[in-house]
Tab-separated table of C-alpha atoms and ligand atoms in Angstrom:
chain	number	residue	atom	x	y	z
A	25	MET	CA	-45.822	8.376	-12.816
A	26	ALA	CA	-43.076	5.483	-14.246
A	27	LYS	CA	-39.816	6.215	-12.702
A	28	SER	CA	-37.484	8.124	-15.063
A	29	SER	CA	-34.595	5.515	-16.258
A	30	ASN	CA	-32.079	8.003	-14.917
A	31	LYS	CA	-33.864	7.943	-11.723
A	32	GLU	CA	-33.598	3.932	-11.585
A	33	SER	CA	-30.250	4.197	-12.188
A	34	TYR	CA	-29.821	6.868	-8.733
A	35	ASP	CA	-31.148	4.498	-6.775
A	36	LYS	CA	-29.346	1.709	-8.137
A	37	ILE	CA	-26.373	2.657	-7.274
A	38	PHE	CA	-26.868	3.941	-4.140
A	39	SER	CA	-28.631	0.610	-3.304
A	40	LYS	CA	-24.696	-1.283	-4.829
A	41	LEU	CA	-22.918	1.070	-1.695
A	42	LYS	CA	-24.965	0.333	0.311
A	43	GLU	CA	-25.026	-3.644	0.126
A	44	HIS	CA	-20.798	-3.154	-0.486
A	45	HIS	CA	-20.792	-1.734	3.527
A	46	LYS	CA	-22.981	-4.172	4.108
A	47	TRP	CA	-21.047	-7.235	2.482
A	48	PHE	CA	-17.261	-5.310	4.016
A	49	SER	CA	-18.821	-5.168	7.285
A	50	ASN	CA	-19.455	-9.171	7.112
A	51	SER	CA	-16.144	-9.867	5.415
A	52	ILE	CA	-12.693	-10.837	6.071
A	53	PRO	CA	-10.830	-8.168	4.354
A	54	LEU	CA	-6.892	-9.172	3.425
A	55	ILE	CA	-5.755	-7.104	0.408
A	56	ALA	CA	-2.867	-6.033	1.945
A	57	SER	CA	-3.261	-2.787	-0.025
A	58	GLU	CA	-6.330	-2.074	1.719
A	59	ASN	CA	-7.672	-0.741	5.180
A	60	ILE	CA	-10.298	1.621	6.497
A	61	PRO	CA	-9.989	4.679	7.617
A	62	SER	CA	-11.384	6.388	11.269
A	63	PRO	CA	-14.256	7.740	11.011
A	64	ALA	CA	-12.372	11.334	11.634
A	65	VAL	CA	-11.124	10.978	7.979
A	66	ARG	CA	-13.830	9.532	6.211
A	67	GLU	CA	-15.626	13.323	8.464
A	68	ALA	CA	-12.771	15.196	6.242
A	69	ILE	CA	-13.107	13.874	2.240
A	70	ILE	CA	-17.085	14.539	2.619
A	71	SER	CA	-15.815	18.376	4.110
A	72	ASP	CA	-16.035	21.450	1.246
A	73	PHE	CA	-12.340	20.977	0.988
A	74	GLY	CA	-13.489	18.660	-2.356
A	75	ASN	CA	-14.596	21.746	-4.034
A	76	ARG	CA	-11.999	23.513	-4.079
A	77	TYR	CA	-8.647	24.294	-6.380
A	78	ALA	CA	-5.091	25.125	-4.677
A	79	GLU	CA	-2.867	25.391	-6.863
A	80	GLY	CA	0.450	25.662	-6.351
A	81	TRP	CA	2.321	25.701	-3.213
A	82	PRO	CA	1.130	27.253	0.249
A	83	GLY	CA	0.291	30.980	0.423
A	84	GLU	CA	1.288	31.141	-2.675
A	85	ARG	CA	-1.522	29.328	-4.179
A	86	VAL	CA	-2.879	31.179	-8.422
A	87	TYR	CA	-6.516	31.071	-6.653
A	88	ALA	CA	-8.353	33.130	-3.874
A	89	GLY	CA	-10.542	31.252	-0.908
A	90	CYS	CA	-7.048	29.141	0.303
A	91	VAL	CA	-7.129	30.639	4.062
A	92	TYR	CA	-8.652	27.405	4.985
A	93	ILE	CA	-6.755	24.861	2.904
A	94	ASP	CA	-3.574	26.763	3.638
A	95	ASP	CA	-3.417	25.841	7.124
A	96	VAL	CA	-4.390	22.890	6.871
A	97	GLU	CA	-1.936	21.683	4.670
A	98	PHE	CA	0.557	23.433	6.495
A	99	GLU	CA	-0.361	21.411	9.142
A	100	CYS	CA	-0.639	18.465	6.978
A	101	MET	CA	3.494	18.813	5.924
A	102	LYS	CA	4.170	19.904	9.921
A	103	LEU	CA	2.851	15.993	11.152
A	104	ALA	CA	4.208	14.675	7.774
A	105	LYS	CA	8.130	15.442	8.329
A	106	LYS	CA	7.273	15.517	12.444
A	107	LEU	CA	6.228	11.344	11.322
A	108	TYR	CA	8.977	10.378	9.657
A	109	LYS	CA	11.284	12.557	10.730
A	110	ALA	CA	12.074	14.341	7.081
A	111	LYS	CA	12.731	18.202	6.320
A	112	PHE	CA	10.862	18.220	3.140
A	113	ALA	CA	6.988	16.874	2.509
A	114	ASP	CA	5.319	17.642	-0.429
A	115	VAL	CA	1.252	16.737	0.740
A	116	ARG	CA	-0.138	17.263	-2.943
A	117	PRO	CA	0.798	13.606	-4.943
A	118	VAL	CA	-2.658	11.977	-5.710
A	119	SER	CA	-1.788	8.354	-5.359
A	120	GLY	CA	1.664	7.139	-4.812
A	121	VAL	CA	1.515	6.758	-8.848
A	122	VAL	CA	2.253	9.871	-9.023
A	123	ALA	CA	4.209	10.149	-6.404
A	124	ASN	CA	6.625	8.072	-7.760
A	125	LEU	CA	5.981	10.203	-10.672
A	126	ALA	CA	8.030	12.359	-9.268
A	127	ILE	CA	11.019	11.463	-8.540
A	128	TYR	CA	11.167	9.802	-12.057
A	129	SER	CA	10.897	13.691	-13.419
A	130	ALA	CA	12.852	15.448	-10.767
A	131	PHE	CA	15.525	12.961	-11.015
A	132	SER	CA	16.075	11.451	-14.390
A	133	ASN	CA	14.812	11.953	-18.085
A	134	PRO	CA	13.373	10.213	-20.268
A	135	GLY	CA	16.304	7.252	-21.844
A	136	ASP	CA	17.785	6.800	-18.574
A	137	ILE	CA	17.780	3.696	-16.691
A	138	MET	CA	16.275	2.920	-13.178
A	139	LEU	CA	17.025	-0.188	-10.927
A	140	ALA	CA	14.449	-1.350	-9.317
A	141	PRO	CA	12.514	-5.329	-8.565
A	142	SER	CA	10.852	-8.061	-11.157
A	143	ILE	CA	7.148	-7.841	-10.239
A	144	PRO	CA	7.554	-11.844	-9.048
A	145	ALA	CA	9.927	-10.213	-7.237
A	146	GLY	CA	7.828	-7.980	-5.329
A	147	GLY	CA	8.404	-5.076	-8.218
A	148	HIS	CA	5.063	-3.450	-8.674
A	149	ILE	CA	3.568	-2.338	-11.977
A	150	SER	CA	4.647	1.792	-11.762
A	151	HIS	CA	8.236	0.634	-11.741
A	152	GLY	CA	7.629	-1.685	-14.456
A	153	LYS	CA	9.121	-1.486	-19.027
A	154	LYS	CA	7.040	-0.111	-21.044
A	155	GLU	CA	6.734	-3.141	-23.006
A	156	HIS	CA	4.450	-4.257	-19.704
A	157	SER	CA	2.806	-1.206	-19.451
A	158	GLY	CA	4.627	-0.077	-16.175
A	159	THR	CA	4.849	3.418	-15.245
A	160	ALA	CA	8.148	4.268	-15.261
A	161	GLY	CA	8.766	3.473	-18.248
A	162	LEU	CA	5.715	4.088	-20.442
A	163	VAL	CA	5.073	7.366	-18.996
A	164	HIS	CA	8.675	8.457	-18.521
A	165	GLY	CA	10.548	6.752	-20.331
A	166	LEU	CA	13.266	5.033	-18.298
A	167	GLU	CA	14.506	2.362	-18.399
A	168	ILE	CA	13.873	-0.914	-16.713
A	169	GLU	CA	16.717	-3.417	-15.444
A	170	PHE	CA	15.895	-5.732	-12.170
A	171	TYR	CA	17.292	-6.478	-8.861
A	172	PRO	CA	18.907	-9.796	-8.774
A	173	PHE	CA	16.558	-11.628	-6.225
A	174	ASN	CA	16.639	-14.085	-3.394
A	175	ALA	CA	13.501	-16.024	-3.666
A	176	GLU	CA	14.423	-18.144	-0.740
A	177	GLU	CA	15.769	-14.903	1.526
A	178	MET	CA	12.479	-12.929	-0.359
A	179	THR	CA	14.867	-10.168	-1.089
A	180	ILE	CA	17.584	-8.374	-2.886
A	181	ASP	CA	21.032	-9.869	-3.727
A	182	VAL	CA	23.325	-7.139	-2.405
A	183	ASP	CA	26.488	-8.710	-3.448
A	184	LYS	CA	23.890	-9.432	-6.276
A	185	THR	CA	23.378	-6.112	-6.979
A	186	LYS	CA	26.215	-4.823	-7.427
A	187	ALA	CA	27.971	-6.809	-9.337
A	188	LYS	CA	25.347	-5.808	-11.588
A	189	VAL	CA	25.533	-2.436	-11.324
A	190	LYS	CA	29.319	-2.642	-12.833
A	191	GLU	CA	28.707	-4.473	-15.740
A	192	LEU	CA	25.767	-1.727	-15.993
A	193	GLU	CA	28.348	1.025	-16.076
A	194	LYS	CA	31.161	-1.414	-18.398
A	195	ASN	CA	28.027	-1.842	-21.112
A	196	GLY	CA	27.471	2.047	-20.564
A	197	ARG	CA	23.664	2.093	-18.945
A	198	LEU	CA	24.772	3.258	-15.562
A	199	PRO	CA	20.895	3.771	-13.204
A	200	LYS	CA	20.331	7.436	-12.931
A	201	ILE	CA	17.402	6.213	-10.297
A	202	ALA	CA	17.654	2.607	-7.998
A	203	MET	CA	14.248	2.269	-6.195
A	204	PHE	CA	13.843	0.054	-3.329
A	205	GLY	CA	9.763	-0.752	-2.292
A	206	GLY	CA	7.704	-3.476	-3.408
A	207	SER	CA	3.602	-4.592	-3.321
A	208	LEU	CA	5.035	-8.134	-2.395
A	209	PHE	CA	6.937	-6.860	0.652
A	210	LEU	CA	7.744	-9.655	3.095
A	211	PHE	CA	11.204	-8.345	4.466
A	212	PRO	CA	13.380	-4.208	4.707
A	213	HIS	CA	14.512	-4.289	1.343
A	214	PRO	CA	18.817	-3.969	1.696
A	215	VAL	CA	19.026	0.368	1.522
A	216	LYS	CA	21.562	0.481	3.701
A	217	GLU	CA	23.978	-2.092	2.313
A	218	LEU	CA	23.428	-0.510	-0.601
A	219	ALA	CA	23.505	3.217	-0.245
A	220	ASN	CA	26.725	4.012	-0.009
A	221	PHE	CA	28.298	1.845	-3.051
A	222	LEU	CA	25.136	3.115	-5.366
A	223	LYS	CA	26.230	7.071	-3.748
A	224	SER	CA	29.565	5.848	-5.024
A	225	TYR	CA	27.860	6.224	-8.388
A	226	ASP	CA	25.631	9.307	-8.195
A	227	ILE	CA	22.822	6.870	-8.365
A	228	HIS	CA	19.569	8.641	-6.769
A	229	ILE	CA	17.922	6.531	-4.275
A	230	ASN	CA	14.456	6.495	-3.777
A	231	TYR	CA	12.675	4.192	-1.375
A	232	ASP	CA	8.607	3.500	-2.570
A	233	ALA	CA	7.278	2.580	1.088
A	234	ALA	CA	3.166	2.798	-0.772
A	235	HIS	CA	2.749	-0.714	1.678
A	236	VAL	CA	4.796	-0.397	4.318
A	237	ALA	CA	4.334	3.650	4.873
A	238	GLY	CA	1.991	2.823	8.466
A	239	LEU	CA	4.947	0.254	9.912
A	240	ILE	CA	7.982	2.857	9.285
A	241	ALA	CA	5.579	5.538	10.908
A	242	GLY	CA	5.440	3.025	13.805
A	243	GLY	CA	8.889	2.460	14.280
A	244	LYS	CA	9.185	-0.678	13.018
A	245	PHE	CA	9.920	-1.949	9.410
A	246	GLN	CA	12.993	-0.713	8.173
A	247	ASP	CA	14.089	4.076	8.220
A	248	PRO	CA	14.676	3.826	4.535
A	249	LEU	CA	15.284	7.916	4.785
A	250	ARG	CA	18.101	7.214	8.104
A	251	GLU	CA	19.261	4.278	6.040
A	252	GLY	CA	20.718	6.156	2.855
A	253	ALA	CA	17.914	6.508	0.943
A	254	ASP	CA	17.340	10.205	-0.673
A	255	THR	CA	13.646	10.246	-1.311
A	256	MET	CA	11.073	8.319	0.435
A	257	THR	CA	7.888	7.418	-2.427
A	258	MET	CA	4.199	6.146	-0.295
A	259	SER	CA	1.009	5.382	-1.126
A	260	THR	CA	-1.293	6.920	2.275
A	261	HIS	CA	-3.592	3.976	2.083
A	262	LYS	CA	-2.330	0.985	3.064
A	263	THR	CA	-0.243	-0.138	6.442
A	264	LEU	CA	-1.040	3.943	6.666
A	265	PHE	CA	-4.035	4.247	7.299
A	266	GLY	CA	-5.485	7.582	5.820
A	267	PRO	CA	-7.237	8.761	2.884
A	268	GLN	CA	-6.322	7.299	-0.974
A	269	GLY	CA	-3.748	9.117	-1.838
A	270	GLY	CA	0.254	9.823	-2.296
A	271	LEU	CA	3.032	11.682	0.038
A	272	VAL	CA	6.985	12.901	-0.744
A	273	LEU	CA	9.424	12.887	1.975
A	274	GLY	CA	13.239	14.493	1.293
A	275	SER	CA	15.903	16.515	2.623
A	276	LYS	CA	16.202	20.390	1.557
A	277	GLU	CA	18.649	19.815	-1.263
A	278	HIS	CA	15.696	17.872	-2.720
A	279	GLU	CA	12.510	20.872	-2.760
A	280	GLU	CA	11.757	22.557	-5.325
A	281	LYS	CA	12.852	19.737	-8.153
A	282	ILE	CA	10.266	17.655	-6.530
A	283	LYS	CA	8.478	20.844	-6.080
A	284	LYS	CA	8.289	21.846	-9.158
A	285	ALA	CA	7.374	17.578	-10.794
A	286	MET	CA	4.476	17.679	-8.433
A	287	PHE	CA	2.761	21.447	-9.908
A	288	PRO	CA	2.549	22.419	-12.950
A	289	GLY	CA	4.320	18.725	-13.929
A	290	LEU	CA	1.287	16.506	-12.129
A	291	THR	CA	-1.112	17.600	-11.058
A	292	SER	CA	-3.626	20.534	-11.281
A	293	SER	CA	-6.282	19.347	-8.335
A	294	HIS	CA	-4.191	18.077	-5.535
A	295	HIS	CA	-7.557	16.649	-3.464
A	296	ILE	CA	-7.427	18.941	-0.991
A	297	HIS	CA	-10.072	16.970	0.593
A	298	HIS	CA	-7.988	14.103	0.555
A	299	MET	CA	-5.001	16.089	2.151
A	300	ALA	CA	-7.415	16.839	5.292
A	301	GLY	CA	-7.715	12.847	5.561
A	302	LYS	CA	-4.237	12.891	5.613
A	303	ALA	CA	-3.666	15.249	8.098
A	304	ILE	CA	-5.622	13.576	9.950
A	305	ALA	CA	-4.657	10.095	10.014
A	306	PHE	CA	-0.515	11.217	10.293
A	307	ALA	CA	-1.633	12.587	13.916
A	308	GLU	CA	-3.264	9.134	14.202
A	309	ALA	CA	-0.594	7.880	13.500
A	310	LEU	CA	1.672	10.009	15.762
A	311	GLU	CA	-0.698	9.226	18.783
A	312	PHE	CA	-1.321	5.159	18.552
A	313	GLY	CA	1.431	4.573	15.303
A	314	LYS	CA	3.269	2.636	17.745
A	315	ASP	CA	1.021	0.332	18.821
A	316	TYR	CA	-0.622	-0.366	16.081
A	317	ALA	CA	2.261	-1.230	14.231
A	318	SER	CA	3.411	-3.814	16.881
A	319	GLN	CA	-0.390	-5.711	16.517
A	320	ILE	CA	0.381	-5.866	12.739
A	321	LEU	CA	3.816	-8.299	13.333
A	322	LYS	CA	2.521	-9.672	15.792
A	323	ASN	CA	-0.184	-10.501	13.380
A	324	ALA	CA	1.406	-11.342	10.711
A	325	LYS	CA	3.371	-13.880	11.886
A	326	ALA	CA	1.016	-15.253	14.068
A	327	PHE	CA	-0.742	-15.743	10.367
A	328	GLY	CA	2.074	-17.199	9.089
A	329	GLU	CA	2.918	-19.563	11.472
A	330	ALA	CA	-1.260	-20.807	11.769
A	331	LEU	CA	-0.976	-21.646	7.562
A	332	SER	CA	2.021	-22.787	7.918
A	333	ASP	CA	1.072	-25.187	10.796
A	334	PHE	CA	-2.322	-25.968	8.362
A	335	GLY	CA	0.589	-27.544	5.964
A	336	PHE	CA	0.327	-24.261	3.325
A	337	LYS	CA	3.933	-23.636	1.908
A	338	VAL	CA	4.460	-20.182	3.403
A	339	LEU	CA	6.793	-17.939	1.875
A	340	GLY	CA	10.439	-16.613	3.780
A	341	GLU	CA	9.561	-20.196	6.245
A	342	SER	CA	13.530	-19.417	7.013
A	343	ARG	CA	13.302	-16.009	7.603
A	344	GLY	CA	10.168	-16.381	10.074
A	345	PHE	CA	7.442	-16.065	7.151
A	346	THR	CA	7.329	-11.848	7.792
A	347	GLN	CA	8.403	-8.855	8.606
A	348	SER	CA	5.694	-6.770	8.202
A	349	HIS	CA	2.171	-6.457	7.501
A	350	GLN	CA	1.305	-9.627	4.459
A	351	ILE	CA	2.087	-12.648	4.422
A	352	ALA	CA	2.993	-15.190	1.116
A	353	VAL	CA	1.262	-18.214	0.422
A	354	ASN	CA	2.276	-20.538	-2.075
A	355	VAL	CA	-1.088	-22.886	-3.102
A	356	LEU	CA	-0.066	-24.969	-6.720
A	357	ASP	CA	-0.311	-28.012	-4.117
A	358	TYR	CA	-4.144	-27.445	-3.634
A	359	SER	CA	-5.320	-24.807	-7.575
A	360	ASP	CA	-3.802	-21.849	-8.424
A	361	GLY	CA	-4.047	-18.299	-6.719
A	362	GLY	CA	-6.698	-17.143	-8.786
A	363	LYS	CA	-9.381	-20.295	-7.966
A	364	VAL	CA	-8.040	-19.753	-4.433
A	365	GLU	CA	-9.072	-16.598	-4.504
A	366	ALA	CA	-12.348	-16.877	-6.827
A	367	GLU	CA	-12.948	-19.834	-4.094
A	368	LEU	CA	-11.800	-17.382	-0.604
A	369	GLU	CA	-14.309	-15.007	-1.544
A	370	LYS	CA	-17.595	-16.785	-1.897
A	371	ALA	CA	-17.050	-17.277	2.307
A	372	ASN	CA	-16.236	-13.404	2.398
A	373	ILE	CA	-12.860	-13.272	2.309
A	374	ILE	CA	-11.181	-11.388	0.036
A	375	VAL	CA	-7.292	-12.183	-0.646
A	376	ASN	CA	-5.811	-11.248	-4.080
A	377	ARG	CA	-3.807	-13.714	-6.092
A	378	GLN	CA	-0.098	-13.121	-6.985
A	379	LEU	CA	3.046	-13.451	-8.677
A	380	ILE	CA	5.430	-15.343	-7.177
A	381	PRO	CA	9.429	-15.833	-7.121
A	382	GLY	CA	8.909	-18.668	-9.824
A	383	ASP	CA	5.939	-18.282	-11.829
A	384	ILE	CA	7.122	-16.369	-15.129
A	385	LYS	CA	9.569	-19.174	-15.866
A	386	ALA	CA	7.138	-21.825	-15.329
A	387	GLY	CA	4.815	-19.942	-17.475
A	388	ARG	CA	2.341	-19.170	-15.192
A	389	ASN	CA	0.527	-15.461	-16.305
A	390	TYR	CA	-1.102	-12.454	-13.324
A	391	PHE	CA	-4.392	-14.577	-14.615
A	392	HIS	CA	-3.428	-17.909	-12.798
A	393	PRO	CA	-0.222	-17.633	-11.122
A	394	GLY	CA	1.556	-19.439	-8.121
A	395	GLY	CA	0.117	-17.579	-4.692
A	396	ILE	CA	-1.616	-15.697	-3.051
A	397	ARG	CA	-0.903	-12.792	-0.512
A	398	LEU	CA	-2.943	-12.157	2.762
A	399	GLY	CA	-2.348	-8.660	4.543
A	400	VAL	CA	-2.824	-7.860	8.005
A	401	SER	CA	-3.574	-4.234	8.218
A	402	GLU	CA	-7.071	-4.055	8.177
A	403	ILE	CA	-8.568	-6.438	10.732
A	404	THR	CA	-5.656	-5.527	13.346
A	405	ARG	CA	-7.275	-1.905	12.888
A	406	ILE	CA	-10.721	-3.346	13.980
A	407	GLY	CA	-8.995	-4.957	16.427
A	408	MET	CA	-8.515	-8.150	16.064
A	409	LYS	CA	-5.125	-9.650	17.495
A	410	GLN	CA	-2.794	-13.155	17.208
A	411	LYS	CA	-5.696	-15.525	18.981
A	412	GLU	CA	-8.696	-14.589	15.573
A	413	MET	CA	-5.666	-15.112	13.577
A	414	LYS	CA	-5.331	-18.831	14.040
A	415	GLU	CA	-8.936	-18.568	13.383
A	416	ILE	CA	-9.215	-17.044	9.674
A	417	ALA	CA	-6.432	-19.501	9.492
A	418	ALA	CA	-8.217	-22.172	9.902
A	419	PHE	CA	-11.249	-20.995	7.956
A	420	ILE	CA	-9.147	-20.661	4.972
A	421	LYS	CA	-7.691	-24.208	5.657
A	422	GLU	CA	-11.905	-25.716	5.369
A	423	ILE	CA	-11.828	-24.208	2.442
A	424	VAL	CA	-8.586	-24.305	0.719
A	425	ILE	CA	-7.021	-28.160	1.891
A	426	GLU	CA	-10.373	-29.294	2.765
A	427	LYS	CA	-12.656	-28.090	-0.197
A	428	LYS	CA	-15.249	-27.279	2.294
A	429	ASP	CA	-17.984	-25.827	0.302
A	430	PRO	CA	-17.100	-21.897	0.807
A	431	LYS	CA	-21.446	-21.174	1.224
A	432	LYS	CA	-21.188	-23.642	4.671
A	433	ILE	CA	-18.077	-21.607	5.843
A	434	LEU	CA	-19.878	-18.201	5.380
A	435	PRO	CA	-22.105	-18.323	8.251
A	436	LYS	CA	-19.474	-19.111	10.908
A	437	ILE	CA	-17.580	-15.823	9.146
A	438	LYS	CA	-20.721	-13.588	9.399
A	439	ALA	CA	-20.538	-15.327	13.408
A	440	PHE	CA	-16.476	-14.435	13.680
A	441	ARG	CA	-16.863	-11.387	12.216
A	442	LYS	CA	-19.444	-9.668	14.489
A	443	ASP	CA	-17.713	-8.008	16.943
A	444	TYR	CA	-15.009	-6.220	14.956
A	445	GLN	CA	-16.935	-3.262	14.014
A	446	LYS	CA	-15.355	-0.556	15.330
A	447	VAL	CA	-12.110	1.412	13.976
A	448	GLN	CA	-9.368	0.963	16.584
A	449	TYR	CA	-5.966	3.141	16.780
A	450	CYS	CA	-7.598	6.499	16.483
A	451	PHE	CA	-9.162	9.794	18.424
A	452	ASP	CA	-12.673	9.182	17.502
A	453	LYS	CA	-14.324	5.469	17.027
A	454	LYS	CA	-18.076	6.590	17.378
A	455	LEU	CA	-19.071	5.783	12.878
A	456	GLY	CA	-18.504	2.363	12.817
A	457	ALA	CA	-16.133	0.949	10.105
A	458	TYR	CA	-17.805	-0.107	8.144
A	459	GLU	CA	-21.529	2.456	8.665
A	460	TYR	CA	-22.865	3.905	5.642
A	461	VAL	CA	-23.838	6.920	5.755
A	462	LYS	CA	-25.721	9.289	3.656
A	463	LEU	CA	-26.925	12.783	3.533
A	464	ARG	CA	-29.847	13.537	1.267
B	14	LIG	C1	0.015	0.028	-4.263
B	14	LIG	C2	1.530	0.286	-5.032
B	14	LIG	C3	1.852	1.766	-5.452
B	14	LIG	C4	0.471	2.321	-5.725
B	14	LIG	O1	0.394	3.308	-5.389
B	14	LIG	P1	-1.557	4.391	-5.405
B	14	LIG	O2	-1.134	4.772	-4.272
B	14	LIG	O3	-2.280	3.097	-5.669
B	14	LIG	O4	-1.171	4.807	-6.875
B	14	LIG	C5	3.491	2.344	-5.376
B	14	LIG	N1	3.926	1.243	-5.580
B	14	LIG	C6	4.096	0.687	-4.497
B	14	LIG	C7	4.978	-0.526	-4.204
B	14	LIG	C8	2.499	-0.027	-4.246
B	14	LIG	O5	2.435	-1.104	-3.361
């Protein structure tokens, strides 16, 4: 009997999943917002927790059946608080965007003003204006004012920010929230330098650690909650190597407002299997996070230096290129970020194009921006060190500067990649990092 078209679709999906796994096991994954979770996290997210509801707060659920879920969620909160030295943790946000929405909902009203980095200055679309379909503007009705940005130093300008806030106050537009953190994020933001000033105006300070959560956990970036941030939001899957999800941290005084915003405001199911996966990742970060984060910083520096030595214009040169997991490269001497991204993909080097300071003024857009962004989190997690960074920089040079055919470089990349197939910095390493798990 001929196969039904339904069964054909069903089979096709599995074959695409398998091809994807194989492709990534042969690739150099440099997307700065991505990482590879441990086999333990993968085990947690295929558990039955993923089929359950646990609305509300552990111990005060809306449904029965949550005995073990509650135990895990209490443990998850305990680990999150220990990892980030916070008094309060809400582990329910299903993503970083939802975590940010919890802050907007808890600490502002529609029509209020938020101070945030613009996108070419590293901001994330969840901090963005309504006219750009940014979450803050579109979903919560916030009006956005951008921080003045120093493109040479690649960070927020402290003095100009103070002047801007004073000016905004004069015009009756004092911000309710100051959002720090970003997606293109090479150097710490001046939280310490601005916190007292912002607090003197009663501005709520949130630090969006989506990208740098794993570095903060390892003690290798700034420590926002000690520098004056009231709350901290994050994704749990970027430098932090958990399952996809979000987290909000704060002090006791913020607890009630955030809890209400999260439920019933922003979640019904909070994806409990991912909550369990977060707990596992927090335990791994507590145990292995320092070594992991310090290797990330060494790798990112080595990568930036190698690219610069090959002639690339690496941003943040005056400050040593980076103090995070990211490198940003201006590729306008060769083509543009979009074209470079596509060429590298043909050689299994996965990067993303990036708007960089100056792009919008020059009329460049998101499809053909001036830069690319490179992240070393995932390649660090699978065991690569400084020497491998130099090799990857050389592959990129061959394709982008020397314009060699990516297909000719591909076999070298596959061979280079063979030795890095296990997740490091975790308790259990049995399953291969990119191994496909068949349950049928
Ligand atoms: C990625 C990112 C987010 C969004 O996180 P999701 O988990 O994808 O929803 C929020 N803020 C910043 C700064 C980010 O880079």
